[in-house]
CSV table of C-alpha atoms in Angstrom, one decimal:
chain,number,residue,atom,x,y,z
A,94,MET,CA,174.0,175.9,126.6
A,95,SER,CA,173.8,178.1,130.2
A,96,LEU,CA,173.3,175.3,133.4
A,97,ILE,CA,170.6,177.4,134.5
A,98,ILE,CA,168.7,176.3,131.2
A,99,PHE,CA,170.6,172.6,131.4
A,100,ILE,CA,170.3,171.3,134.6
A,101,PRO,CA,165.8,172.0,134.3
A,102,VAL,CA,166.1,170.5,131.0
A,103,CYS,CA,168.0,167.0,132.0
A,104,LEU,CA,165.8,166.8,134.9
A,105,SER,CA,162.6,167.5,132.6
A,106,VAL,CA,164.0,164.2,130.7
A,107,LEU,CA,165.4,162.2,133.3
A,108,THR,CA,161.3,162.5,135.1
A,109,SER,CA,160.2,161.9,131.7
A,110,LEU,CA,161.6,158.9,131.5
A,111,TYR,CA,161.1,157.6,135.1
A,112,PHE,CA,157.3,157.7,134.3
A,113,LEU,CA,156.9,156.9,130.6
A,114,MET,CA,159.3,153.7,130.3
A,115,PRO,CA,157.6,151.6,132.6
A,116,ALA,CA,154.6,151.7,130.3
A,117,VAL,CA,156.3,151.5,127.0
A,118,PHE,CA,159.0,148.5,128.4
A,119,LEU,CA,155.4,146.6,129.5
A,120,LYS,CA,153.8,146.3,126.4
A,121,ARG,CA,155.3,143.6,125.0
A,122,PHE,CA,154.7,141.3,127.8
A,123,ARG,CA,151.4,139.5,129.2
A,124,SER,CA,149.3,140.1,132.4
A,125,LEU,CA,149.3,136.8,134.8
A,126,GLU,CA,146.7,136.5,137.6
A,127,ASP,CA,146.5,134.2,140.1
A,128,SER,CA,144.6,133.3,143.3
A,129,THR,CA,147.8,134.0,144.9
A,130,LEU,CA,148.3,137.7,143.5
A,131,ASN,CA,144.7,138.5,145.4
A,132,GLU,CA,146.1,136.8,149.2
A,133,LEU,CA,148.9,138.9,148.6
A,134,ARG,CA,146.7,142.2,147.5
A,135,LEU,CA,145.1,141.7,150.4
A,136,ARG,CA,148.1,141.2,153.1
A,137,THR,CA,150.1,143.7,151.8
A,138,GLY,CA,147.4,146.6,150.7
A,139,ILE,CA,150.0,147.1,147.3
A,140,ARG,CA,147.4,147.1,144.3
A,141,PHE,CA,149.9,145.5,141.9
A,142,SER,CA,149.6,143.9,138.3
A,143,LEU,CA,152.0,140.9,137.2
A,144,LYS,CA,153.5,140.8,133.6
A,145,VAL,CA,155.6,138.1,132.4
A,146,LYS,CA,158.6,138.4,130.6
A,147,GLU,CA,159.4,134.7,127.7
A,148,ASP,CA,162.6,134.2,129.1
A,149,PRO,CA,164.0,130.9,130.3
A,150,LEU,CA,165.9,132.6,133.1
A,151,VAL,CA,164.4,132.7,136.8
A,152,ASN,CA,164.0,136.5,137.4
A,153,ALA,CA,161.6,139.2,139.2
A,154,PHE,CA,161.5,143.4,139.0
A,155,SER,CA,159.3,145.6,140.0
A,156,LEU,CA,158.8,148.9,138.2
A,157,PRO,CA,158.1,152.6,140.0
A,158,ASN,CA,154.4,152.1,138.5
A,159,ASN,CA,153.6,149.0,140.7
A,160,VAL,CA,154.2,146.6,138.5
A,161,ILE,CA,155.7,143.4,138.4
A,162,VAL,CA,157.7,141.3,135.7
A,163,VAL,CA,158.5,137.9,136.0
A,164,THR,CA,160.0,135.7,133.5
A,165,SER,CA,158.4,132.5,132.3
A,166,GLY,CA,161.1,130.6,133.7
A,167,LEU,CA,160.1,132.1,137.6
A,168,VAL,CA,156.7,130.9,136.5
A,169,ASN,CA,157.5,127.4,135.3
A,170,GLU,CA,159.3,126.9,139.1
A,171,GLY,CA,155.4,127.2,140.2
A,172,VAL,CA,153.0,128.7,142.3
A,173,ASP,CA,155.4,129.0,145.9
A,174,ASN,CA,158.3,130.3,144.2
A,175,LEU,CA,156.4,132.5,142.4
A,176,ARG,CA,155.1,133.7,145.4
A,177,LEU,CA,158.0,134.4,146.8
A,178,ALA,CA,160.2,136.1,144.5
A,179,ILE,CA,156.9,138.1,144.0
A,180,ALA,CA,156.9,138.9,148.2
A,181,HIS,CA,160.2,140.2,147.9
A,182,GLU,CA,159.1,143.1,144.6
A,183,LEU,CA,156.2,144.1,147.4
A,184,GLY,CA,159.0,145.0,149.4
A,185,HIS,CA,160.8,147.1,147.3
A,186,LEU,CA,157.2,149.2,146.8
A,187,ARG,CA,156.1,148.8,150.1
A,188,GLY,CA,160.1,150.9,150.7
A,189,LYS,CA,159.3,153.4,147.9
A,190,HIS,CA,163.2,151.8,146.6
A,191,HIS,CA,162.4,152.7,143.0
A,192,LEU,CA,161.7,157.0,143.6
A,193,LYS,CA,164.1,156.9,147.1
A,194,THR,CA,167.2,156.1,143.4
A,195,PHE,CA,165.6,158.2,141.2
A,196,LEU,CA,165.5,160.7,143.8
A,197,SER,CA,169.5,160.6,145.0
A,198,LEU,CA,170.0,159.9,141.2
A,199,LEU,CA,168.7,163.4,141.0
A,200,GLY,CA,170.2,165.1,143.8
A,201,ILE,CA,173.7,163.3,142.0
A,202,THR,CA,173.2,164.5,137.9
A,203,VAL,CA,172.3,167.8,139.6
A,204,ALA,CA,175.1,168.0,141.9
A,205,SER,CA,177.7,166.7,138.9
A,206,LEU,CA,176.5,169.2,136.8
A,207,TYR,CA,176.8,172.2,138.6
A,208,LEU,CA,180.3,171.2,139.5
A,209,LEU,CA,181.3,170.2,136.0
A,210,ASN,CA,180.8,173.7,135.7
A,211,LEU,CA,183.1,175.0,137.9
A,212,ASP,CA,185.7,171.8,137.8
A,213,VAL,CA,186.0,168.8,135.3
A,214,MET,CA,188.1,166.8,137.7
A,215,LEU,CA,185.2,167.4,140.7
A,216,GLY,CA,182.4,166.6,138.6
A,217,LEU,CA,183.5,163.8,137.4
A,218,ALA,CA,184.5,162.6,140.5
A,219,LEU,CA,181.0,163.2,142.0
A,220,MET,CA,179.3,161.7,139.7
A,221,PHE,CA,181.9,158.2,140.0
A,222,ALA,CA,181.6,158.5,143.9
A,223,GLY,CA,178.0,159.1,143.2
A,224,ILE,CA,177.6,155.5,140.9
A,225,VAL,CA,179.0,153.8,143.6
A,226,VAL,CA,177.1,155.3,146.5
A,227,VAL,CA,173.6,154.3,144.4
A,228,ARG,CA,175.0,151.0,143.5
A,229,TYR,CA,175.7,150.4,147.3
A,230,ILE,CA,172.2,152.2,148.6
A,231,SER,CA,170.5,149.6,145.4
A,232,ARG,CA,172.2,146.3,147.7
A,233,HIS,CA,170.6,147.8,151.1
A,234,PHE,CA,167.4,147.8,149.3
A,235,GLU,CA,167.8,144.4,148.5
A,236,TYR,CA,168.2,143.3,151.7
A,237,LEU,CA,165.2,145.1,153.2
A,238,ALA,CA,163.1,143.6,150.7
A,239,ASP,CA,164.3,140.2,151.9
A,240,LYS,CA,163.5,141.3,155.5
A,241,TYR,CA,159.2,141.9,154.0
A,242,ALA,CA,159.8,138.8,152.2
A,243,ILE,CA,160.0,136.9,155.5
A,244,GLU,CA,157.5,138.9,157.0
A,245,LEU,CA,155.6,138.2,154.3
A,246,VAL,CA,156.5,134.5,153.7
A,247,GLY,CA,158.2,132.8,156.3
A,248,ARG,CA,161.7,132.7,157.5
A,249,ASP,CA,162.0,129.1,156.4
A,250,GLU,CA,160.5,129.5,153.4
A,251,TYR,CA,162.2,132.6,151.8
A,252,ILE,CA,165.0,131.0,152.2
A,253,ARG,CA,164.6,127.6,151.2
A,254,LEU,CA,163.9,129.9,147.4
A,255,LEU,CA,167.1,131.3,147.7
A,256,ALA,CA,169.0,128.3,148.7
A,257,LEU,CA,167.9,127.4,145.2
A,258,HIS,CA,169.4,129.9,143.1
A,259,VAL,CA,172.7,130.1,145.1
A,260,ASN,CA,176.1,130.0,142.6
A,261,PRO,CA,179.2,130.1,144.5
A,262,GLY,CA,180.7,131.8,141.2
A,263,GLU,CA,178.6,134.8,142.1
A,264,LYS,CA,181.1,137.9,142.5
A,265,GLN,CA,179.8,141.8,144.0
A,266,SER,CA,181.6,144.6,143.2
A,267,LEU,CA,181.5,147.7,144.8
A,268,LEU,CA,179.5,148.6,141.0
A,269,SER,CA,176.8,145.5,141.7
A,270,THR,CA,173.6,146.2,142.5
A,271,HIS,CA,172.5,143.1,144.3
A,272,PRO,CA,174.6,141.1,146.8
A,273,THR,CA,175.6,137.5,146.0
A,274,VAL,CA,173.2,135.3,147.1
A,275,LEU,CA,175.0,133.8,149.7
A,276,ASN,CA,175.1,137.5,151.2
A,277,ARG,CA,171.7,137.3,151.1
A,278,LEU,CA,171.5,134.2,152.6
A,279,LYS,CA,173.6,135.6,155.6
A,280,LYS,CA,171.7,138.9,156.5
A,281,ILE,CA,168.9,136.2,157.0
């Protein structure tokens, strides 16, 4: 297949996945409404919805369609911890981190495909370097989301939440998408 056809097809598939996958993915999760959410919506101006994934682990993540998914383990920790975690995810939404990551990946994909056509080793090297760069950007976005959360809920409260989840054995590498909780606390 010619590169002129292959690249637009790849970009179309990636773009479709970016916009369609969240809708498909969310059908299995229940919605959650709380007065805390309304307060955060008013303070931030971000229209978001909250979904709950049945999982005993404590976690939260946001999606490009302004949906925040929290685990039942996080919900069970109480409304204060839920509010703090949502504030962090709102930092990702406010900063448009999903879109920026997606555009970075598109650029790296196009450049890698082009280089693969010219020189396989050079194309593969760019792919690997691109993965490392995108992971670095992802870790940077975590720090920015922490900063935004602190503005919303206060430094001491946010530090309290992070401190609950420090794992001394947690490691970080070039391929990590998140910094360790200890590194996040050091940045605050």
